[in-house]
Short mmCIF file of C-alpha atoms and ligand atoms in Angstrom, two decimals:
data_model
loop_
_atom_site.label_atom_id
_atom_site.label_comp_id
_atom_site.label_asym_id
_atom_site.label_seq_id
_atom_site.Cartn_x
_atom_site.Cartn_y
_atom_site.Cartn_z
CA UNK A 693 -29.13 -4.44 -51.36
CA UNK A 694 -28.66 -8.24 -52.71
CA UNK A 695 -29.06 -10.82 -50.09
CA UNK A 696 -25.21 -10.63 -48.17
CA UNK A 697 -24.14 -12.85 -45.62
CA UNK A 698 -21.47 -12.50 -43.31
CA UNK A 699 -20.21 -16.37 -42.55
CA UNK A 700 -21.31 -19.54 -43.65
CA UNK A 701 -19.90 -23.20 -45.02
CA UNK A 702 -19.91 -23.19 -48.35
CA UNK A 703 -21.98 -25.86 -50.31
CA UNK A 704 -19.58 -28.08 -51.40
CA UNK A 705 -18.84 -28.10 -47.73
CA UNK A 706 -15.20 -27.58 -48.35
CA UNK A 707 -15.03 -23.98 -47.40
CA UNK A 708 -15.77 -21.08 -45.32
CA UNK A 709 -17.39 -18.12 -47.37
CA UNK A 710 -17.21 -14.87 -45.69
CA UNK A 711 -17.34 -11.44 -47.24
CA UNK A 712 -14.50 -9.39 -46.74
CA UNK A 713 -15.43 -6.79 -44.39
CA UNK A 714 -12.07 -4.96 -44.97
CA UNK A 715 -13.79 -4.06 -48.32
CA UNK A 716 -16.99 -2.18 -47.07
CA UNK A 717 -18.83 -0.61 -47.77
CA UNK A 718 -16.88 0.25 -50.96
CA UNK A 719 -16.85 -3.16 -52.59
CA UNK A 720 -18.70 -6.41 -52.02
CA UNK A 721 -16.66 -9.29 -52.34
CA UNK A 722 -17.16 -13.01 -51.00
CA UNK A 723 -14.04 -15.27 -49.92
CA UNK A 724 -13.93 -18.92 -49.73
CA UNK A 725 -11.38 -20.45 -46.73
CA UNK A 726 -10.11 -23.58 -47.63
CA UNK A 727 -6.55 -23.56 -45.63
CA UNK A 728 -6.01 -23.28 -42.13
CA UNK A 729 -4.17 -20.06 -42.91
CA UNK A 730 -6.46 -18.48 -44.84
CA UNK A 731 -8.70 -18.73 -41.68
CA UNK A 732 -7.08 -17.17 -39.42
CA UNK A 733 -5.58 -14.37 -42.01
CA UNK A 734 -9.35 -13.89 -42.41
CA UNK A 735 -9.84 -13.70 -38.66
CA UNK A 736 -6.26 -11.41 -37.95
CA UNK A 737 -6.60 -9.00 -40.89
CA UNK A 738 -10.56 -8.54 -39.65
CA UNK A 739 -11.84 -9.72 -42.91
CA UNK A 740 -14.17 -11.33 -40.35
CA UNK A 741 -14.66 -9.91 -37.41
CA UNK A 742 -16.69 -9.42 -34.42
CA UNK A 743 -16.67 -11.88 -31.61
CA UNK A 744 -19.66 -14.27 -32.92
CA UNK A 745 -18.66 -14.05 -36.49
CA UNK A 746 -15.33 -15.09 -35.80
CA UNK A 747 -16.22 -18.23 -33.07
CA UNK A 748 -18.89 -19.68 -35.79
CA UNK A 749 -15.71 -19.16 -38.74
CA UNK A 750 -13.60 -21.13 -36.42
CA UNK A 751 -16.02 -23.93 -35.99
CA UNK A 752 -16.81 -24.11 -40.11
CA UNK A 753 -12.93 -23.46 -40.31
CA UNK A 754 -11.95 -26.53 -37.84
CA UNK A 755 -14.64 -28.71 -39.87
CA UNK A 756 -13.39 -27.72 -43.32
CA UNK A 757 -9.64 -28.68 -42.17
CA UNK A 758 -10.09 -31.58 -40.23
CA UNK A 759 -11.13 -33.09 -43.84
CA UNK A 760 -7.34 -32.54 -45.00
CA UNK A 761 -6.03 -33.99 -41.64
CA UNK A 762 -4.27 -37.56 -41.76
CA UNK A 763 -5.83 -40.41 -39.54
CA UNK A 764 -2.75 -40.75 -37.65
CA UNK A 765 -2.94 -38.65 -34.56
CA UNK A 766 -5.70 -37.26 -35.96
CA UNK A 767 -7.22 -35.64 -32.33
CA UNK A 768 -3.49 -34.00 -32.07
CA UNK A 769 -3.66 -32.86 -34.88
CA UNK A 770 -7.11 -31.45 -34.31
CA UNK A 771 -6.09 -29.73 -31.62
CA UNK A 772 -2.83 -28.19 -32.95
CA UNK A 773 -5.39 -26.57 -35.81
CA UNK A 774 -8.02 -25.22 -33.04
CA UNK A 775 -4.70 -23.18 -30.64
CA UNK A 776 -3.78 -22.17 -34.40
CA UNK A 777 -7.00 -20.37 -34.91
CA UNK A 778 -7.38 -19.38 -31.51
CA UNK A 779 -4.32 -17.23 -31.54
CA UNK A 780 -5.15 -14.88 -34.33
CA UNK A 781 -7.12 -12.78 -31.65
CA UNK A 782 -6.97 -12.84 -28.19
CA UNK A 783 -10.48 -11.29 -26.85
CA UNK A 784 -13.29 -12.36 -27.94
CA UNK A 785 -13.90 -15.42 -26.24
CA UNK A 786 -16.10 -16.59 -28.92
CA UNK A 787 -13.23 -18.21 -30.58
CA UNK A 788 -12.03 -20.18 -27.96
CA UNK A 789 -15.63 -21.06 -27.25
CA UNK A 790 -16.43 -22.48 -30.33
CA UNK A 791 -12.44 -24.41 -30.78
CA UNK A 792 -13.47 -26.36 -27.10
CA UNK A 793 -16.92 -27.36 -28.97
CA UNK A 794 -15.72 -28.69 -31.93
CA UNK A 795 -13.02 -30.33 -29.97
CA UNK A 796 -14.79 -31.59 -26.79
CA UNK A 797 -17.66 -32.81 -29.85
CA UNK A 798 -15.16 -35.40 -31.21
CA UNK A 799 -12.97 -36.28 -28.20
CA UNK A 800 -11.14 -40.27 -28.07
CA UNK A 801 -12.78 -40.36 -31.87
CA UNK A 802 -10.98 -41.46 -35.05
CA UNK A 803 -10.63 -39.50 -38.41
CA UNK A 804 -13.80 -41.39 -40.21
CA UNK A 805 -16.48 -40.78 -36.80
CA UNK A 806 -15.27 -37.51 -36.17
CA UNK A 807 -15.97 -35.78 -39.44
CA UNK A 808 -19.86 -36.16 -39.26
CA UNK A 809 -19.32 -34.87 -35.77
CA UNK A 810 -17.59 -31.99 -36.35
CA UNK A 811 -20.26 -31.37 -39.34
CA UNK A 812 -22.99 -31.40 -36.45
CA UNK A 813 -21.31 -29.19 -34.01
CA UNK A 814 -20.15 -25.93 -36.75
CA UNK A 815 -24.03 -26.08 -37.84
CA UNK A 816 -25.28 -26.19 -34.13
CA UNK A 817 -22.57 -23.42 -33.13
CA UNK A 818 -24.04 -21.28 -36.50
CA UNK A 819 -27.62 -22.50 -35.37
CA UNK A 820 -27.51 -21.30 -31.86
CA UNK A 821 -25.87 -18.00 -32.69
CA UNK A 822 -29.11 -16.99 -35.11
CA UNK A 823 -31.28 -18.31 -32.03
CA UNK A 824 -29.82 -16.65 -29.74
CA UNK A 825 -29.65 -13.25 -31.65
CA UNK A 826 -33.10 -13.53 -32.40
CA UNK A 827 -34.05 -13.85 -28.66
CA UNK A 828 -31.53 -11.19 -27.41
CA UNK A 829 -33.29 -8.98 -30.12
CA UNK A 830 -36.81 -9.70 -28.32
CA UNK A 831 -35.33 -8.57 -24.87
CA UNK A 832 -33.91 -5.43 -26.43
CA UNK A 833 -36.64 -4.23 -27.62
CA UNK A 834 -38.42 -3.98 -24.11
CA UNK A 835 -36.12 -1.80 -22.91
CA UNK A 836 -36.87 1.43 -25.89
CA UNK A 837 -39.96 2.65 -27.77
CA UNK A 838 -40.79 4.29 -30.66
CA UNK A 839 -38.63 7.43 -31.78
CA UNK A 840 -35.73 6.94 -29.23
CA UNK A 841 -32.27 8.02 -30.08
CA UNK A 842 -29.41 5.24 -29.73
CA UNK A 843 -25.98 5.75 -29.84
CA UNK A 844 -23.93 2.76 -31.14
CA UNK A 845 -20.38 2.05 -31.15
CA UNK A 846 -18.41 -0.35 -33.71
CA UNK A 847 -20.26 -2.71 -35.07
CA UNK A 848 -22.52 -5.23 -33.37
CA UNK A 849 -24.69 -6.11 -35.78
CA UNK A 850 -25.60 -8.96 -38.92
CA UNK A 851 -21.97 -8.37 -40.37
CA UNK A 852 -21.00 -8.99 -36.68
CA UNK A 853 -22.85 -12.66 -35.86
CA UNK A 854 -25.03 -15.12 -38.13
CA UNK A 855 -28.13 -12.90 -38.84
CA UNK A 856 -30.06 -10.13 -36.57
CA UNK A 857 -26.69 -9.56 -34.64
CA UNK A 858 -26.52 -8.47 -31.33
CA UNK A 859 -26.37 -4.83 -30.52
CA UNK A 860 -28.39 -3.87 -33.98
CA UNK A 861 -30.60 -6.80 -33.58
CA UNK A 862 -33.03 -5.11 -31.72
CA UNK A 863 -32.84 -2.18 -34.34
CA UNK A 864 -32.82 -4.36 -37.16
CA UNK A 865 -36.09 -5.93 -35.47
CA UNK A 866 -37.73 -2.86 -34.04
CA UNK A 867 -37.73 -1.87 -37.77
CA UNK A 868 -39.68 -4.79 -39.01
CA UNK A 869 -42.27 -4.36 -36.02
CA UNK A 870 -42.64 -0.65 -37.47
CA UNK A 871 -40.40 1.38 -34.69
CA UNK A 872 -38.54 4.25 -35.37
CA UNK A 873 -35.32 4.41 -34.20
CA UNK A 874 -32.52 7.18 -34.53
CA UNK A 875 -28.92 5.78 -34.47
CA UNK A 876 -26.09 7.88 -34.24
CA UNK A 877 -23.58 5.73 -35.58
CA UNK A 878 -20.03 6.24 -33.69
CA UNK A 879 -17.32 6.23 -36.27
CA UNK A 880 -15.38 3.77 -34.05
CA UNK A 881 -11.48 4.76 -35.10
CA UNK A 882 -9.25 3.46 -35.80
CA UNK A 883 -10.94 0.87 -38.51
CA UNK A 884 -14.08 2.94 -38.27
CA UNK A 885 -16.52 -0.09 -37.53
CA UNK A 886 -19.06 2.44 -37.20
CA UNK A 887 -18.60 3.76 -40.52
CA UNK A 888 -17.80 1.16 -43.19
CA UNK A 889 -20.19 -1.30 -41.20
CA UNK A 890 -22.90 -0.19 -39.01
CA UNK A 891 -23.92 2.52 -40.78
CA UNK A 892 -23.95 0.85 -44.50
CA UNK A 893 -26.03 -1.89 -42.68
CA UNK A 894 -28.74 0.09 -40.80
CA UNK A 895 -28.95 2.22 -43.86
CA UNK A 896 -29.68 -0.77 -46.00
CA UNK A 897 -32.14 -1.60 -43.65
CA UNK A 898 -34.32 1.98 -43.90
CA UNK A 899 -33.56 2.94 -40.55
CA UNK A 900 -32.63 6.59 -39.66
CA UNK A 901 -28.78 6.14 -39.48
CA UNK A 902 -26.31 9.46 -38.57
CA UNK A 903 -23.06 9.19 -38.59
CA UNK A 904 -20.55 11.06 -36.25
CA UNK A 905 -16.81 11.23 -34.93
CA UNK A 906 -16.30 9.12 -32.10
CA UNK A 907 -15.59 12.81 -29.95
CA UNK A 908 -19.20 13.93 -30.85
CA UNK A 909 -21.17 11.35 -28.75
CA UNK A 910 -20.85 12.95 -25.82
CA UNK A 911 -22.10 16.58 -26.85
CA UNK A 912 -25.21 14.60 -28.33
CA UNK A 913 -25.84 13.15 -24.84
CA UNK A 914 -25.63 16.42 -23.25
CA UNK A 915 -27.96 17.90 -25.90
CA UNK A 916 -30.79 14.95 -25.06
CA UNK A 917 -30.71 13.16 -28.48
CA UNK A 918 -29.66 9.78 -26.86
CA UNK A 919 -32.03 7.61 -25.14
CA UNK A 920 -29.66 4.94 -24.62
CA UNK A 921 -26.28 3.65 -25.87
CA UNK A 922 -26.53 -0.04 -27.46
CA UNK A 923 -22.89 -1.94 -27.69
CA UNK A 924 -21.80 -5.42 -28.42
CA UNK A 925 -18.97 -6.91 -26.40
CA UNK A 926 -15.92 -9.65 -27.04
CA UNK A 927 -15.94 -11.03 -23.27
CA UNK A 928 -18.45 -10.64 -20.39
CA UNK A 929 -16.17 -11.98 -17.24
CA UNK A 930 -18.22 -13.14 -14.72
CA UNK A 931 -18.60 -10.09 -12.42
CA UNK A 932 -19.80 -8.51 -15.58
CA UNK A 933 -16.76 -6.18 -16.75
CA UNK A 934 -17.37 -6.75 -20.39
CA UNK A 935 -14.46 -5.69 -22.84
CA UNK A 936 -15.68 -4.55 -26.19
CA UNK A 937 -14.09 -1.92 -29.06
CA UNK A 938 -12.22 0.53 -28.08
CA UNK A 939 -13.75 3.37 -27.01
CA UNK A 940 -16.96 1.50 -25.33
CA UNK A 941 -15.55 2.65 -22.21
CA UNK A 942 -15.66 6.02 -22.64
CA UNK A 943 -18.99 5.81 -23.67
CA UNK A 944 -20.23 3.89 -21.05
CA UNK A 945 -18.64 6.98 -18.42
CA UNK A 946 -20.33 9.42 -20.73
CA UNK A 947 -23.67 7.73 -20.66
CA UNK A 948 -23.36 7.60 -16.22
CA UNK A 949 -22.73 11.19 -16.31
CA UNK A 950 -25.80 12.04 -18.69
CA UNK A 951 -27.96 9.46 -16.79
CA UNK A 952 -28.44 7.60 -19.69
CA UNK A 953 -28.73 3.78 -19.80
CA UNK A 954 -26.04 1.77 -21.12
CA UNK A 955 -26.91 -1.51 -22.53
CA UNK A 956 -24.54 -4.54 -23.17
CA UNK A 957 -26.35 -7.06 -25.81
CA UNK A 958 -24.36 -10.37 -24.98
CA UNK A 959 -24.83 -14.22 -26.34
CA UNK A 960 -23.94 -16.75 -23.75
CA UNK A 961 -20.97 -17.75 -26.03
CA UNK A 962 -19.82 -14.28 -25.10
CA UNK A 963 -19.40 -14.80 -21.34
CA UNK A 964 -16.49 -16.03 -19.67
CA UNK A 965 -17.26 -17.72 -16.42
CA UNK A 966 -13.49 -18.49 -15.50
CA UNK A 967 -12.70 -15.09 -16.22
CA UNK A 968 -13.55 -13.43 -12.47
CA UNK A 969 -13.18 -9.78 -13.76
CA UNK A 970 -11.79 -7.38 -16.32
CA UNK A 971 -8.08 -7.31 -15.20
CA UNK A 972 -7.80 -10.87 -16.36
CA UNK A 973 -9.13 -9.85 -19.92
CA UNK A 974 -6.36 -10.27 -22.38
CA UNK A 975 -6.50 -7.08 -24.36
CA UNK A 976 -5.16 -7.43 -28.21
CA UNK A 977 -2.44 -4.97 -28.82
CA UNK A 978 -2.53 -4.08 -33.40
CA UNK A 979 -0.27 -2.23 -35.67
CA UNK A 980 0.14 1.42 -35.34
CA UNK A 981 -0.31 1.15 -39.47
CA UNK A 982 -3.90 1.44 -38.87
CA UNK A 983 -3.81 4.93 -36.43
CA UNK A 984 -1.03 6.14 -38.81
CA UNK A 985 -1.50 5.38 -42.26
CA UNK A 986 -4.17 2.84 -43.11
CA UNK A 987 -7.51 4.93 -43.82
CA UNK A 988 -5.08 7.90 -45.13
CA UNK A 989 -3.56 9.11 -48.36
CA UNK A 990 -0.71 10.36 -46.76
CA UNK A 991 0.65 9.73 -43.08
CA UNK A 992 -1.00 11.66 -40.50
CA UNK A 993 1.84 11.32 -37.85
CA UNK A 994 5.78 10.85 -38.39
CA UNK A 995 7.18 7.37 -39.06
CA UNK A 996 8.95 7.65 -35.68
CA UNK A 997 6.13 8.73 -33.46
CA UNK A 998 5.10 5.91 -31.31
CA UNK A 999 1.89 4.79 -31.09
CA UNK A 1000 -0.61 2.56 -28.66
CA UNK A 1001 -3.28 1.09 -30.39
CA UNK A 1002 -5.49 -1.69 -27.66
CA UNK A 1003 -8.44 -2.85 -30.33
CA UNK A 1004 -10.38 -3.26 -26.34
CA UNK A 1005 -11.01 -1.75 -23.60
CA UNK A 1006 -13.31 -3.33 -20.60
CA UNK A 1007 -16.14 -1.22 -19.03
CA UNK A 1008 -16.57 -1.70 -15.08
CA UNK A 1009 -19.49 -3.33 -14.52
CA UNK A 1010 -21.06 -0.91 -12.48
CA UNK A 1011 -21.44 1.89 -15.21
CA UNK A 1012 -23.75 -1.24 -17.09
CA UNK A 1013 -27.20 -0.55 -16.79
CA UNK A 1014 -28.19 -3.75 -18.33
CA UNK A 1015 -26.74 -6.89 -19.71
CA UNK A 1016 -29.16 -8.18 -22.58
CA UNK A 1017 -29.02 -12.08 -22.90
CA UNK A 1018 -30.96 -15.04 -24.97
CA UNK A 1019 -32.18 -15.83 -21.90
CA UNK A 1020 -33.25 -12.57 -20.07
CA UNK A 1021 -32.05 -9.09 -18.76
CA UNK A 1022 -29.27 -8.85 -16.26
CA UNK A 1023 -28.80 -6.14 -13.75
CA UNK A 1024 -25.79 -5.14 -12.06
CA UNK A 1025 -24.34 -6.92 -9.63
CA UNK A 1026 -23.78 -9.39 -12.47
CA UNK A 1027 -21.94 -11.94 -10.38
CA UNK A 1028 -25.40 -13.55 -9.26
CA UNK A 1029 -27.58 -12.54 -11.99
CA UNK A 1030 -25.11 -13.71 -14.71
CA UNK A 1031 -25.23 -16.89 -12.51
CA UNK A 1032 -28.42 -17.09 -11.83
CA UNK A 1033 -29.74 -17.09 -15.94
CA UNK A 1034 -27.10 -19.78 -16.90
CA UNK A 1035 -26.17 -22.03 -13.73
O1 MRU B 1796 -12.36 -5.72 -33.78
P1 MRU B 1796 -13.78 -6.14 -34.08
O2 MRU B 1796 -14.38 -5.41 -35.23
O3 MRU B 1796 -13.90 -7.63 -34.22
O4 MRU B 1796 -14.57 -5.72 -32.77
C1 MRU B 1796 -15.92 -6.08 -32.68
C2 MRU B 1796 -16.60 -5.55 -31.48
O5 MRU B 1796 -16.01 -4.93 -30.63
C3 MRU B 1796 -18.05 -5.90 -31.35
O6 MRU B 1796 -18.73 -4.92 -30.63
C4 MRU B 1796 -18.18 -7.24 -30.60
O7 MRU B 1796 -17.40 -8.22 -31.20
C5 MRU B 1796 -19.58 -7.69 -30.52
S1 MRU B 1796 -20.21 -8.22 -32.06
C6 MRU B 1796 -21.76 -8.82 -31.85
#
């Protein structure tokens, strides 16, 4: 496959390149952002997506658009743009992570000081992220050997962060170190993640990649071809419910039942210390287009059939073997070691 990448600022420095994830794995296409509201279309529509992806578009996007801004009011202005992006998705605190940075960076500074600023902070944010998905990666790979079967579920992987990604990295990184691994790719409905993404990027990467209906995973488990389940997440509150795709729940009760571990791979940007526990998690509500229609030549369910369709759902703490960090390996109960590994 040709060198992809999934974010970055382009060279000119007056855009944010992404490719259009809505596209895979059918067609590879890169974007430049140059508008406010191309950003966060990007970030809505899923064009980007996954919660580090989308906190590292939001700092390039803030830097990109602060160049347009005028130098009157400039900081008000600056933080109109950053509640903009912010509400184009609710979850993954990522976003909101990465808006505070860039704006806490340039705070009580004018137009011409700020800009170098903001430069600084989107490359740290972008920085960090590969860092830290390189360490998580590490920690992962303690925790499986050779020839284990992992089930995934949506996508938590390079198209997901800056490089290794999160829930793949260790995969992605296993592979290089020579370990066989045997993913079972959950299809992830309804805008099958797990399909378009996960598995087009494992297979690119040689590594023994199956693909099956989200419904399947738990027959697999009982039939002892899982070792563990490896999932991303959008926002780790500080008990250590962790919302991620929709669906992770379900695996995570499957996985307790089969007495299989369930790991959580988790930057720090991901965790939300003022968020005590899952209740609190604002859970993004989408269009019933994509259950009904989107992936479909024809409608699969009457026009006036409602439908629910949460993009999250959070996953108790207590069915989470493990919470995999840049810094180390959490155990449950996450309220101290959470605490403990970042203060
Ligand atoms: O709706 P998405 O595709 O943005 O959802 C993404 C996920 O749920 C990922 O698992 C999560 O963001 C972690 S990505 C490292």
């Amino acid at each position: 496959m040709d060198k992809i990448f999934t974010v970055r600022l382009s060279e000119d420095k007056n855009a944010v390149e992404i490719i259009d994830q809505t596209l895979l794995p059918n067609e590879i296409k890169f974007l430049r952002l140059e508008t406010p509201e191309a950003v966060f279309e990007a970030i809505k529509e899923l064009r980007v997506r996954g919660a580090p992806a989308i906190g590292i578009s939001a700092g390039f996007g803030m830097y990109v658009c602060a160049k347009k801004l005028s130098e009157n009011n400039f900081y008000d202005e600056l933080k109109k743009l950053g509640l903009y992006l912010v509400s184009s998705r609710p979850t993954a605190v990522n976003l909101s992570h990465a808006v505070e940075r860039m704006l806490s960076a340039v705070k009580g500074a004018d137009k011409k000081s700020a800009i170098p600023l903001l430069y600084e902070e989107c490359t740290k944010i972008y920085d960090e992220d590969r860092q830290m998905c390189r360490a998580i990666s590490e920690y992962g790979l303690t925790l499986v050997k050779d020839g284990d079967g992992i089930l995934t579920h949506c996508n938590a992987g390079a198209l997901a962060a800056s490089e290794y990604g999160t829930g793949l990295g260790t995969l992605l990184l296993g592979k290089e170190k020579g370990y066989n691994f045997h993913v079972f790719s959950d299809e992830t409905r309804p805008l099958l993640q797990g399909a378009r993404l996960t598995s087009f990027e494992l297979n690119h990467a040689g590594i023994d990649v199956t693909l099956i209906c989200d419904n399947a995973a738990s027959l697999l488990m009982s039939q002892g071809k899982i070792n563990a389940c490896f999932v991303g997440c959008d926002r780790v509150a500080a008990n250590g419910d962790t919302a991620n795709k929709i669906g992770t729940r379900s695996v995570a009760i499957n996985a307790k039942f089969h007495n299989i571990p369930f790991y959580v791979f988790c930057p720090s940007s991901t965790i939300d210390f003022n968020c005590e526990n899952g209740d609190k998690i604002v859970i993004e509500e989408r269009d019933s287009g994509e259950i009904k229609t989107k992936f479909f030549e024809k409608p699969v369910a009457e026009n006036e059939v409602k439908c629910f369709n949460p993009a999250f759902d959070v996953t108790p703490a207590e069915l989470i073997t493990a919470i995999v960090t840049e810094k180390g390996i959490c155990r449950y109960p996450y309220t101290n070691s959470l605490k403990k590994l970042f203060g």
